[in-house]
């Protein structure tokens, strides 16, 4: 979906005029100073008293729209090219083209070799990707500011010089990659076909939203490369595109580059916006989907309006009242009463249609079938009708809007994405204040009106997803039957049918621009001190947004449990999110929502973590609530029993997920079956069933102590003021404790294949693993990551290019070294087509063996050095990144000079040194292989690999 829900997803990105001093307002450049052929359409400055993103909008003669936003806070730029084409522009029988072309746009163009786009951006120290939804496709890069011209050259080349380089071979490879993506993300995932089936029932046949962006395999199979080229020619012209650039830019120079690289590209065919027609259902349609799941799911979907329709905002507020967290009616009636493990209501909106969705994952221990949930759904709607809209409902919405917009200031990418989206769909880049105004103006009467107009008594799609072979669990017998797709006759397209436009340049486009000198990146400074109670405290003041993020980490977490108590730390943390002595669950959630703040407890790895976010102006009230949650938990029996049931049902569901099974198998193979560290953080079905409330209380009393604690705060507040507000944590007292020894781990005698049977899997999950080094900042562990970069640590790695781009076995393949304070490992893996599992493993073995024997090339070494050196510009942009940097330094007792030390190693390390690291740590005979998939299909393939095979049952 292109529209960001302001108070649900917390994603809209804006710039507050109050945050910027007047001296930083951009100077005005007159239109006469612009490069020839570029017209200034609009200049939008900071708006006093309003929320805004300043920008300048330009247009080229070929129709390309350009939006520029200057932000010098960090030496980086974000480039976004959005084409107003998604799956809604496709034809019946040719679904998936927009997403398919997202893949093709990374396969090289006339002046850029195959896979060079990824290589060049990675080498520049940047990140990149592309996304496709129903309504638009975008491509984006975040890079150091000195790399901007190169990014514009790359984007222009694939806009104007792609078609002639789309070969049949590239077409076939990416067709297989898309099929792999569908298999991994849809066909092989529990509930993976949920949205596809729902859309087929909700929209009329042929409606552009009646199929998913991924498309149908049969459509991909029936077309040829010329169909794809024709789709590009129709929709990827500059007149259907918006290029948005934000960051540390020189506006005049940027426009000169845009003129040079984009102006010669001819406009494409004229593009008209699609007609927006509200969807109406002739009757309520019941559908049933049988799937490899444990928890039945009920979803009821009502068709409503479309994005930025006058009724969108009140419908959003309605969805928040019904199902937006612990203050909602769905939580009260379904989750708290134990009928559902989870329940929610949402109102996702797209350009042509919105969907009002009510959903719940049933708790089989209490809800015998989905008809019971449907009754509760209906009763909850009736309760709302009687209850009406309360003032807190609207106040929570307004607080969430304010909080989310301010927190959205934290990255240039977010601001650029918002400008690009708003320009694409509304011809106005900055619609933020407009959106805030329309949500803030929603009245109680508006919410009740849309409830009656779109929900009460209206037809919907009622979808029941039930375990295979149990259709009797559905809410009602299906009355809507999915018919055969009636596809038009396929007309073979030839090259003669294409009309390829030619670009005429007055410069040599084959010459890649050279980058200026790398920007100097200051390492974030921070203060730190040790309190008498043992807690280490650190902070960094940043004034870019009036916000604060505060994290308290208590070392130990799951490491403090016995194997028989696995899940104790996680369950204790979950209980800390529940009611307190003075607040019910709902009251606490309501108070936080009214502040636009969040407080959450979790436990995993080797820590219990308390996370707090707040606007600075609401920090005092937020800390009062933190004090209540931290020191006055209620540990209510009813909360415990409900959470325990939810955890048990979630574990039952996890057995259906092949990735979870693979992760569990890896832990057992490397760490042993009964070692606590090998068991999941959330425990197993057996251990969770054995937990008692008294054990949770004892864990809290013993281990919720500042003795091994760390607090990191990043926000718009100075040290003295913050420490004064945190005095209650400084006064916190607790005994020190010891973290138990991890014990011994199994020692493998030989390389073995461990097979976990998952019948009827569409794909298999592969993991190749061995024990590795624990974390160090400048030693051998650091060097293993430098070494692995070319093998499996980037998109253009040997492993990924082989299995994805060359063989077409997978959507992605990788390898990595990961290390923490106590444990480390090497791991390589992928999800692959079930019929090619054996071949994929052979390719893994070949690549690892070759790299272990011969190491990297000089070119790979140079690329790694360039990528690591220049990526610093992106490392410290947001408060979260700054906090993570500080946390790592404190955890491993480092100081900020470690960055310079690492850079020196990168600059001076030789290929021979890294190849010696590869020879030492990549011995294939030391590695164990885990494969999760259908045993009957896999066993014949695995027997060809000359390794013992052990069938493995994974317990959760």
mmCIF file with all atom_site columns, C-alpha atoms in Angstrom, residues 11 234 381 405 486 547 569 649 804 889:
data_model
loop_
_atom_site.group_PDB
_atom_site.id
_atom_site.type_symbol
_atom_site.label_atom_id
_atom_site.label_alt_id
_atom_site.label_comp_id
_atom_site.label_asym_id
_atom_site.label_entity_id
_atom_site.label_seq_id
_atom_site.pdbx_PDB_ins_code
_atom_site.Cartn_x
_atom_site.Cartn_y
_atom_site.Cartn_z
_atom_site.occupancy
_atom_site.B_iso_or_equiv
_atom_site.pdbx_formal_charge
_atom_site.auth_seq_id
_atom_site.auth_comp_id
_atom_site.auth_asym_id
_atom_site.auth_atom_id
_atom_site.pdbx_PDB_model_num
ATOM 1  C CA . UNK A 1 11  ? 5.399   6.013   9.495   1.00 0.00 ? 11  UNK A CA 1
ATOM 2  C CA . UNK A 1 234 ? 4.129   1.781   -21.928 1.00 0.00 ? 234 UNK A CA 1
ATOM 3  C CA . UNK A 1 381 ? -19.809 -4.245  16.621  1.00 0.00 ? 381 UNK A CA 1
ATOM 4  C CA . UNK A 1 405 ? 4.970   12.804  12.735  1.00 0.00 ? 405 UNK A CA 1
ATOM 5  C CA . UNK A 1 486 ? -11.016 -17.044 -17.872 1.00 0.00 ? 486 UNK A CA 1
ATOM 6  C CA . UNK A 1 547 ? 12.027  13.208  21.087  1.00 0.00 ? 547 UNK A CA 1
ATOM 7  C CA . UNK A 1 569 ? 12.537  -14.637 31.311  1.00 0.00 ? 569 UNK A CA 1
ATOM 8  C CA . UNK A 1 649 ? -0.696  -21.666 20.884  1.00 0.00 ? 649 UNK A CA 1
ATOM 9  C CA . UNK A 1 804 ? 19.843  -16.717 -7.608  1.00 0.00 ? 804 UNK A CA 1
ATOM 10 C CA . UNK A 1 889 ? 30.734  0.290   22.797  1.00 0.00 ? 889 UNK A CA 1
#
